[in-house]
mmCIF file of C-alpha atoms in Angstrom:
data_model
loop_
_atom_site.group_PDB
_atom_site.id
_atom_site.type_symbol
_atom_site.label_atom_id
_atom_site.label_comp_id
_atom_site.label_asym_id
_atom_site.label_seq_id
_atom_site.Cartn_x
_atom_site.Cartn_y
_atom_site.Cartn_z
ATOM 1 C CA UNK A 627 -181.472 61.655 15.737
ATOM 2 C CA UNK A 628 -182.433 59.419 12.546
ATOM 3 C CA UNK A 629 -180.729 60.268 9.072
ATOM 4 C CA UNK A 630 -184.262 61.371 8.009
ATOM 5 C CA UNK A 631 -184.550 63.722 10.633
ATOM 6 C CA UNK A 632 -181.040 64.569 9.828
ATOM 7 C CA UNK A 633 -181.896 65.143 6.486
ATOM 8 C CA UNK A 634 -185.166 67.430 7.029
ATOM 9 C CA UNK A 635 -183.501 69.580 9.448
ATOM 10 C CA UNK A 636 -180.586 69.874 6.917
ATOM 11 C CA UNK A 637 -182.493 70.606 3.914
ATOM 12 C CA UNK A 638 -183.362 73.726 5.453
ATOM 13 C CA UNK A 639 -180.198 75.613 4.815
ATOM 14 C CA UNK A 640 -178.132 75.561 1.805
ATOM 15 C CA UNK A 641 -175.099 75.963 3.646
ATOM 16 C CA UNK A 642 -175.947 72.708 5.728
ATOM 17 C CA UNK A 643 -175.785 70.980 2.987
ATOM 18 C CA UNK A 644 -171.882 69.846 3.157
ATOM 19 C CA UNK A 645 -173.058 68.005 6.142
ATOM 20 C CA UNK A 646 -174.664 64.865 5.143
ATOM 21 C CA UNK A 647 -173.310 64.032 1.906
ATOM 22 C CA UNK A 648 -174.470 62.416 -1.233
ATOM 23 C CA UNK A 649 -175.527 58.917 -0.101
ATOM 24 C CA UNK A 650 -176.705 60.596 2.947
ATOM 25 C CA UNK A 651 -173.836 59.644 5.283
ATOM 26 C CA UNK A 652 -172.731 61.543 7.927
ATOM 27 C CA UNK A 653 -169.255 62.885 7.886
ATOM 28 C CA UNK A 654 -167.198 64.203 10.749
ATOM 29 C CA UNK A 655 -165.573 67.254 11.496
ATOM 30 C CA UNK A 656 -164.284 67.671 7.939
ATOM 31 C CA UNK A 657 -165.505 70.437 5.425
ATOM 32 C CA UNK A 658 -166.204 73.595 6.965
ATOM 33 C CA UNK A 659 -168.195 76.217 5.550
ATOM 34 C CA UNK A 660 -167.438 80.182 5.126
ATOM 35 C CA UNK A 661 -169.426 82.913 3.386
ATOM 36 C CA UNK A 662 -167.953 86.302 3.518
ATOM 37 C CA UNK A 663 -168.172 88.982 0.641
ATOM 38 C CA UNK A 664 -164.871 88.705 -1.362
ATOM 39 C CA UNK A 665 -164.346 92.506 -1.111
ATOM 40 C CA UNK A 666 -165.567 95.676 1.155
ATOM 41 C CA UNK A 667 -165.221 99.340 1.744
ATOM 42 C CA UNK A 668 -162.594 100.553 4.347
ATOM 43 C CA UNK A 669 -164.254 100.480 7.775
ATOM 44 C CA UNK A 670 -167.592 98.301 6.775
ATOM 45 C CA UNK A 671 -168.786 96.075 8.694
ATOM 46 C CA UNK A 672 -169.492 92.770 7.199
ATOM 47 C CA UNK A 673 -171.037 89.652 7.885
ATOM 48 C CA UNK A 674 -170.047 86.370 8.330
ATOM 49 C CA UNK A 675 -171.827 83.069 8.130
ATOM 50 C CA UNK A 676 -169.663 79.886 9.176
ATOM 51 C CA UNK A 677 -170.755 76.277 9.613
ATOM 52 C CA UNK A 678 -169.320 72.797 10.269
ATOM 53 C CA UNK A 679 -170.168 69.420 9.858
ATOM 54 C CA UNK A 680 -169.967 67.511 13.242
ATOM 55 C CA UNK A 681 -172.595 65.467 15.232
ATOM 56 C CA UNK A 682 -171.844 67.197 18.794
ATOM 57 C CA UNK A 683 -172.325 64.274 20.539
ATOM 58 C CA UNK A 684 -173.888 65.430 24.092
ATOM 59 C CA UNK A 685 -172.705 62.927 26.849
ATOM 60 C CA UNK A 686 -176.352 62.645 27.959
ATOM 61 C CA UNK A 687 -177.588 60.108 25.756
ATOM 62 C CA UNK A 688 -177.663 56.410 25.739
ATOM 63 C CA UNK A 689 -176.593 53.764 23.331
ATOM 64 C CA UNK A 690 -179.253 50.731 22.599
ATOM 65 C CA UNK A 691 -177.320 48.664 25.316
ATOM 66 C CA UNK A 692 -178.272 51.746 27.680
ATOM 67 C CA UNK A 693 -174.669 52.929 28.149
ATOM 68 C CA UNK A 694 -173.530 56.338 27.448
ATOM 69 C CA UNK A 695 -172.054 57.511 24.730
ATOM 70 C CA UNK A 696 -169.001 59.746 25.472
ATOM 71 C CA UNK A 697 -169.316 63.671 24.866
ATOM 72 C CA UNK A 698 -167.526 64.639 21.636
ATOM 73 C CA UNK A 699 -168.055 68.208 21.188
ATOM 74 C CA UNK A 700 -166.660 71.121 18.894
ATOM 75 C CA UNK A 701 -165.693 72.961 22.191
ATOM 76 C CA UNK A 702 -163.853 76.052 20.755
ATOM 77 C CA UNK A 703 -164.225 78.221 17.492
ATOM 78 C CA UNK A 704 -161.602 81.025 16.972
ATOM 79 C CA UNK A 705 -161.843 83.950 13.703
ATOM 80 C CA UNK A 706 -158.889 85.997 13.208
ATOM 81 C CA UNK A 707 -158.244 88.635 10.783
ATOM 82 C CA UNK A 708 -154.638 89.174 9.668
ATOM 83 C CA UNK A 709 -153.944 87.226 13.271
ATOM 84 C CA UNK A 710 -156.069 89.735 15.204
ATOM 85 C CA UNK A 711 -158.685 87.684 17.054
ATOM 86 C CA UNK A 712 -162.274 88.984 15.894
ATOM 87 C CA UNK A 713 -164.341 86.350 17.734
ATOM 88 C CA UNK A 714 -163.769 83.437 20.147
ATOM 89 C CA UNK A 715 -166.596 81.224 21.477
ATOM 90 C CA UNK A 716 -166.730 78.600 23.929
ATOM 91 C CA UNK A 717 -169.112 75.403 22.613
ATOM 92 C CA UNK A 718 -171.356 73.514 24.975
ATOM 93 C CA UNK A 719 -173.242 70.266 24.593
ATOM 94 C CA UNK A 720 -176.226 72.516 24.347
ATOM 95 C CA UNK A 721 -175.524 73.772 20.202
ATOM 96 C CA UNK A 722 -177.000 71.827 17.742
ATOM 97 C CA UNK A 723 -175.290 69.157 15.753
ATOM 98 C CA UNK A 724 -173.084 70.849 12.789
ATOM 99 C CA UNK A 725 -172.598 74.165 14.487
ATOM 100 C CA UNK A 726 -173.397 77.467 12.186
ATOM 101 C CA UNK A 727 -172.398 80.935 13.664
ATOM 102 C CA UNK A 728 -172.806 84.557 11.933
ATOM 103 C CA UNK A 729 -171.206 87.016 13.356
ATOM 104 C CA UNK A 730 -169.408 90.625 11.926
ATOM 105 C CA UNK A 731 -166.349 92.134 11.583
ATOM 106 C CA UNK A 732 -165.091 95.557 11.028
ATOM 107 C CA UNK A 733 -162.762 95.673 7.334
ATOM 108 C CA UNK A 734 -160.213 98.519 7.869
ATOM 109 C CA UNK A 735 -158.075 96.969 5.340
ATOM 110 C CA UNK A 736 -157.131 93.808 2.803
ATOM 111 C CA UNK A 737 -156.162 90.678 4.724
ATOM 112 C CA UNK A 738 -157.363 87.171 5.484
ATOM 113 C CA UNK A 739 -159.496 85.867 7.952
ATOM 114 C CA UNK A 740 -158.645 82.118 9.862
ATOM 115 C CA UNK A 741 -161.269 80.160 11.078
ATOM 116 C CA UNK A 742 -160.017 77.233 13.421
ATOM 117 C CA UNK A 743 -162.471 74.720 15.128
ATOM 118 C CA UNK A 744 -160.952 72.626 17.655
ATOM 119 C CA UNK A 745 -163.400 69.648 19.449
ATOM 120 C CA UNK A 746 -162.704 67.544 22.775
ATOM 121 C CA UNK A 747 -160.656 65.060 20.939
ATOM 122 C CA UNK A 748 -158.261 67.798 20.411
ATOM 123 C CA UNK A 749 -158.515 67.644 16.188
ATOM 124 C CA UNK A 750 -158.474 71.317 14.925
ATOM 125 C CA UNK A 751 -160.001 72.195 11.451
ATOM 126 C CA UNK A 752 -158.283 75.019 10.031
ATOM 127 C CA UNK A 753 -159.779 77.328 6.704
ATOM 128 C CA UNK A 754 -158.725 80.686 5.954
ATOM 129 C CA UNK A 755 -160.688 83.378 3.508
ATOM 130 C CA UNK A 756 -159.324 86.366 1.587
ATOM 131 C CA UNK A 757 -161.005 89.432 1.382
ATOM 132 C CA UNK A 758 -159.853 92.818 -0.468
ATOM 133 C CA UNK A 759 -160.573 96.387 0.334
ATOM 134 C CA UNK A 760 -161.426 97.877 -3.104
ATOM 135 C CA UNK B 1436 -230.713 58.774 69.273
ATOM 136 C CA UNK B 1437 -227.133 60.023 71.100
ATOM 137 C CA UNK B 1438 -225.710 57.058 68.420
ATOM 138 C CA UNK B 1439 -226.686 58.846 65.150
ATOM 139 C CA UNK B 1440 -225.291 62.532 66.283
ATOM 140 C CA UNK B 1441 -222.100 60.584 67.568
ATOM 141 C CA UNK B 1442 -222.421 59.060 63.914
ATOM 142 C CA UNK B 1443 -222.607 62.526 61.931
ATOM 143 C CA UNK B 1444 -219.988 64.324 63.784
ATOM 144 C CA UNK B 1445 -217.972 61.369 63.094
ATOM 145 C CA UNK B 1446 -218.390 61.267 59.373
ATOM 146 C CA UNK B 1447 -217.853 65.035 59.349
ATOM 147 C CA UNK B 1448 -214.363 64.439 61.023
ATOM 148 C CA UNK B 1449 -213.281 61.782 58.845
ATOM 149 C CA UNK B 1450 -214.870 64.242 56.108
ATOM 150 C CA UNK B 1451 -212.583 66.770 56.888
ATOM 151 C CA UNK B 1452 -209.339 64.602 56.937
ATOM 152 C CA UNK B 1453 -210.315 63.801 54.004
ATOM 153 C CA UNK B 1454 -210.061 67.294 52.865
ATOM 154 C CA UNK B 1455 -207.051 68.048 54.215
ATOM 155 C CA UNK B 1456 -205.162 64.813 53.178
ATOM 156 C CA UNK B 1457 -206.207 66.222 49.371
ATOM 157 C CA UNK B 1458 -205.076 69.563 49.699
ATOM 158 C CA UNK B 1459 -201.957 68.508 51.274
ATOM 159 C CA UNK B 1460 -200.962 66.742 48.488
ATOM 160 C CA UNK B 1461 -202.009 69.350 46.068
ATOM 161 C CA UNK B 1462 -199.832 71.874 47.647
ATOM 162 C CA UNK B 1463 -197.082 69.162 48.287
ATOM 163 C CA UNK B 1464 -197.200 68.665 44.289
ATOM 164 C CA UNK B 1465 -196.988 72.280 43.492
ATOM 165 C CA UNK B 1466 -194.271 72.602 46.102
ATOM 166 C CA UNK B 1467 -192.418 70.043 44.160
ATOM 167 C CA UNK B 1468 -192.910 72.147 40.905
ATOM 168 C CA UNK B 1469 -192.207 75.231 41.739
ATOM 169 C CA UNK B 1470 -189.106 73.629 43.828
ATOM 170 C CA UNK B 1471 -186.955 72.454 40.436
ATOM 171 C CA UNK B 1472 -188.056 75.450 38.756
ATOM 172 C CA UNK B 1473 -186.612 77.848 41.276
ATOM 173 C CA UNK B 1474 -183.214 75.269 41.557
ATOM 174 C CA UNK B 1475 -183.231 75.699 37.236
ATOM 175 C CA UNK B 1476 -183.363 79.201 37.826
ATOM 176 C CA UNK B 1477 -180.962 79.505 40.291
ATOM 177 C CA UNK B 1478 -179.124 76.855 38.727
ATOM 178 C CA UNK B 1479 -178.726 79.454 35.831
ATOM 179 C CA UNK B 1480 -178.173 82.186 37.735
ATOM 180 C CA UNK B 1481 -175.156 80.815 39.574
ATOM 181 C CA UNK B 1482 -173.705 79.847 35.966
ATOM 182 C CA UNK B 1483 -174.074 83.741 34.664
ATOM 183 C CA UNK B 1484 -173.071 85.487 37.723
ATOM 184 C CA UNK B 1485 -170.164 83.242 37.583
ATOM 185 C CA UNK B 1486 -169.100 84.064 34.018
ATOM 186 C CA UNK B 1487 -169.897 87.701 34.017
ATOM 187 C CA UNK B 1488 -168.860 88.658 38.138
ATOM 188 C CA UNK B 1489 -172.271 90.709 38.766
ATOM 189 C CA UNK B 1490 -175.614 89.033 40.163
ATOM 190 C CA UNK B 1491 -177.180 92.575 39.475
ATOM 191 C CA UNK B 1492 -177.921 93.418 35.554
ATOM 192 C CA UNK B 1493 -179.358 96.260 33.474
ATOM 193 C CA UNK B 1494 -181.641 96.058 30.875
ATOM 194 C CA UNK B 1495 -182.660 97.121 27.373
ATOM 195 C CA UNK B 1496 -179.365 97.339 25.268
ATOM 196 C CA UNK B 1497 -179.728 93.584 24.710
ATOM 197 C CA UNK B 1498 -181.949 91.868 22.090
ATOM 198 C CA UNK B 1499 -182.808 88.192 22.326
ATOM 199 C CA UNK B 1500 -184.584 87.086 18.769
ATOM 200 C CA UNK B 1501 -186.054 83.317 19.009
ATOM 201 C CA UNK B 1502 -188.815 81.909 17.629
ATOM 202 C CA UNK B 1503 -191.584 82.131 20.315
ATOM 203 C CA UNK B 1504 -192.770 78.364 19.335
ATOM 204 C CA UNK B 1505 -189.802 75.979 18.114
ATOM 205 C CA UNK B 1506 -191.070 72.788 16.249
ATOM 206 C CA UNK B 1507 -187.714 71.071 16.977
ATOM 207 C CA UNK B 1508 -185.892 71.065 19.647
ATOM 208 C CA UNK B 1509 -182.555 70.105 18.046
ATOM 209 C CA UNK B 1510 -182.230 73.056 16.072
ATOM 210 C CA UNK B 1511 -183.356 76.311 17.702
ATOM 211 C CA UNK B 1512 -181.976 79.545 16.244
ATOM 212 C CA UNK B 1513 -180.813 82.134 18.532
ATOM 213 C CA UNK B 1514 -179.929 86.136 17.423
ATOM 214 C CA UNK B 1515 -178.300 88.105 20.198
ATOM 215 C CA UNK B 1516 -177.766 91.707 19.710
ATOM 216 C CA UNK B 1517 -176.390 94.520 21.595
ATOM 217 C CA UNK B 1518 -176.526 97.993 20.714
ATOM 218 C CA UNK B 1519 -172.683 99.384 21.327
ATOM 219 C CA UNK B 1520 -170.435 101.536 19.017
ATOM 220 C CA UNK B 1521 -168.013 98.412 19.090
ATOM 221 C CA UNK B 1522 -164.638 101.110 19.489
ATOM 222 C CA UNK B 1523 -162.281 100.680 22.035
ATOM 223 C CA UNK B 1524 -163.246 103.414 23.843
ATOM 224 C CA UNK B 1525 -167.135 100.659 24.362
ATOM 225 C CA UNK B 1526 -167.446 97.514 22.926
ATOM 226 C CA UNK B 1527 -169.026 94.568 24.198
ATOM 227 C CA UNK B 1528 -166.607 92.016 25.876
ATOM 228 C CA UNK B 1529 -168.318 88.732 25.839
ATOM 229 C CA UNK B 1530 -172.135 87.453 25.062
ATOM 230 C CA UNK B 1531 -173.064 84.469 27.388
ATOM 231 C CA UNK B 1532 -176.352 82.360 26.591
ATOM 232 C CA UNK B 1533 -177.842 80.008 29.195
ATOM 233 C CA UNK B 1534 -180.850 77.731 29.003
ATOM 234 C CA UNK B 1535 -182.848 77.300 32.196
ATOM 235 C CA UNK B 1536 -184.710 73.935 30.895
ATOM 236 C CA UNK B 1537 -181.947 71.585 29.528
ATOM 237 C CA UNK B 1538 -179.785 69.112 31.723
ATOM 238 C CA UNK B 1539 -177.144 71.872 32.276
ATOM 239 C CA UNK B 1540 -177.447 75.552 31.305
ATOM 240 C CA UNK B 1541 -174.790 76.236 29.490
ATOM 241 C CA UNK B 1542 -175.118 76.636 25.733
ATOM 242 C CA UNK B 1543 -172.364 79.079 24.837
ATOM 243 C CA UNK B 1544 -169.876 81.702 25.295
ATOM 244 C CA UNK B 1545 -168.708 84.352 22.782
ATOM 245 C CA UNK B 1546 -165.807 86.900 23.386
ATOM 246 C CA UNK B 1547 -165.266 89.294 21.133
ATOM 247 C CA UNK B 1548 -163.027 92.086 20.245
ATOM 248 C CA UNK B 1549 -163.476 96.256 18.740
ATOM 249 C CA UNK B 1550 -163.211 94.756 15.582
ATOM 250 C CA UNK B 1551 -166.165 92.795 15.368
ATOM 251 C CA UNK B 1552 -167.340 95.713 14.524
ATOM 252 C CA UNK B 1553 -170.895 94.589 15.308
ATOM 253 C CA UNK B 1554 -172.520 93.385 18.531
ATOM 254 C CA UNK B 1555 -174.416 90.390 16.969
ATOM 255 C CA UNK B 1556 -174.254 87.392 16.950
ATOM 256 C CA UNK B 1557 -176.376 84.154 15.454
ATOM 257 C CA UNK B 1558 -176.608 80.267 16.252
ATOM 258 C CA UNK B 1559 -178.640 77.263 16.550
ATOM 259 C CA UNK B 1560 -178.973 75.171 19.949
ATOM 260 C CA UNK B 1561 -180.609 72.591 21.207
ATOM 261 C CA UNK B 1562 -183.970 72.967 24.196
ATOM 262 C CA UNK B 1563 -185.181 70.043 25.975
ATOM 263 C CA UNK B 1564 -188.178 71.340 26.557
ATOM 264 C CA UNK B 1565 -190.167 74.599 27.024
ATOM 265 C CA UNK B 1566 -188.115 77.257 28.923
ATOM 266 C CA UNK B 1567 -186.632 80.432 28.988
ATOM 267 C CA UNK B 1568 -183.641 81.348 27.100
ATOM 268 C CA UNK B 1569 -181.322 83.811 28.950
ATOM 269 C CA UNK B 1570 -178.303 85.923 27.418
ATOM 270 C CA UNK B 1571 -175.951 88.396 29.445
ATOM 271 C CA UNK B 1572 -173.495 90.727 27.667
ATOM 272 C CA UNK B 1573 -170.562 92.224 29.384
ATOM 273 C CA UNK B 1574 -169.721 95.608 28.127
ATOM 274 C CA UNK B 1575 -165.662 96.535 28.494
ATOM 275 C CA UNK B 1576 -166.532 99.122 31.233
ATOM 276 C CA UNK B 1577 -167.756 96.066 33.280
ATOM 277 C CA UNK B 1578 -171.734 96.679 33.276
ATOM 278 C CA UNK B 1579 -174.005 93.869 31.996
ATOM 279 C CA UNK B 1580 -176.836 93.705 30.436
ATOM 280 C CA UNK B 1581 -179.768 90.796 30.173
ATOM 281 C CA UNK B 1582 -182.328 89.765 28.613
ATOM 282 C CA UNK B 1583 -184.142 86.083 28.336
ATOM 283 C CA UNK B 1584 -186.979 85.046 26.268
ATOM 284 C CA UNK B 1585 -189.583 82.288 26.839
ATOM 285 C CA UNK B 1586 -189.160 79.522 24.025
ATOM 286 C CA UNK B 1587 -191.984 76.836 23.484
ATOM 287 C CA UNK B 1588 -190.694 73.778 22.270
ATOM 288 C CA UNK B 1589 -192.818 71.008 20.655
ATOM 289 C CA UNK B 1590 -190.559 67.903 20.232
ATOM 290 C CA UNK B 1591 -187.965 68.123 22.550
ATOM 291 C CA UNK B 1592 -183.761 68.343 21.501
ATOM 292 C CA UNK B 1593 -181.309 66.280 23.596
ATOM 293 C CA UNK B 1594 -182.001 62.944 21.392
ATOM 294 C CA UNK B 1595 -182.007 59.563 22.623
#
């Protein structure tokens, strides 16, 4: 993938936009993105919308020399609310570059959700997010 | 006289061998298609029954919501929903979406919990080529459910 194609493909999403930044380099693993409503009713259910920068390099593809360049993957993301797991999934070479995930949760009560990414070099990105039940 | 009836019959032999030589290779070349489709699919198969212990599934809980033509392979959003109450008492375990098309099927794996409150979930992934995308959801009383949708992909998305 080209940084114009990078580029076009990001330009589609306001939250992409963290991954390529203003001279339109690409940055690793770094700056995660989370979009949750600050506060909700007891019992909603409320979305939310996470995405990361990373290139999630496949394994399959070739370098100009014609040798392969090495998987590097975000292999595991992990929410928790108040350190009750909401949502684990398990990454394969087959999700786009900078992975984005929605998913919901169930508010019974105020608390703070964690959000770790972890990729096959072993580097875990960490963010956490408030949210109060009014 | 005798030479130009030994001569037709003749032609109409090597006529026929002919024939069959080309059909032989047609149905050698369909053979071949139909052969890594079916090892895809089973392919596929193997990897779901393997993650969710059943090779027998229901239907119609499950929603798969793709775009029916993708432009770009690299970035293909997926929506998979599941009607459930999401209480302890039925909740969906895990969501598990394959790809029959690309080098390997897997694409991902999500477990989640009561408190996800919602059976939904959205993502973007990557199709080599035209195919059919295939999700299973395990419920916490151990049936699954299935569903796949056909995706047409214009510019493939595995780079390189």
């Amino acid at each position: 993938m080209d940084q114009s194609n990078v580029h076009q493909i990001m330009s589609k999403s306001p939250l992409a936009a963290a991954a390529v930044n203003h001279k339109g380099n690409y940055k690793m693993a770094s700056k995660p993105r989370v979009k949750l409503p600050k506060s909700a009713k007891k019992g909603q259910v409320v979305q939310i919308k996470t995405l990361i920068p990373h290139k999630m390099e496949t394994g399959i593809r070739k370098d100009k020399k014609g040798n392969k360049i090495p998987r590097h993957i975000i292999n595991k993301v992990e929410a928790t609310f108040n350190g009750e797991p909401i949502i684990t999934a398990d990454l394969h070479p087959a999700i786009s570059a900078n992975p984005y995930f929605a998913f919901y949760a169930r508010i019974e009560e105020s608390g703070i959700f964690k959000f770790v990414w972890t990729d096959d070099k072993d580097k875990a990105v960490t963010t956490s997010k408030a949210i109060t039940v009014a | 006289m005798s030479n130009t009836i030994y001569n037709e019959a003749d032609d109409r032999e090597r006529r026929n061998i002919l024939r069959l030589l080309g059909l032989g290779s047609i149905a050698l070349a369909t053979g071949a298609i139909i052969n890594s489709e079916a090892v895809a699919n089973q392919q596929t198969d193997t990897y779901l029954t393997k993650l969710s212990g059943v090779s027998k599934y229901n239907t119609g809980k499950i929603t798969i919501k793709t775009p029916s033509i993708a432009e770009n392979g690299a970035v293909v959003p997926i929506t998979v929903s599941i009607e459930s109450p999401m209480t302890t008492a039925s909740y969906v375990k895990s969501i598990h979406i394959a790809a029959d098309g690309n080098p390997n099927p897997e694409v991902a794996s999500f477990h989640l919990t009561p408190s996800s409150g919602k059976a939904e979930i959205s993502t973007r992934m990557r199709l080599r080529k035209t195919q059919n995308v295939v999700a299973v959801a395990v419920m916490n009383d151990g049936s699954v459910q299935r569903a796949s949708n056909n995706v047409k992909v214009t510019i493939g998305g595995c780079g390189g």
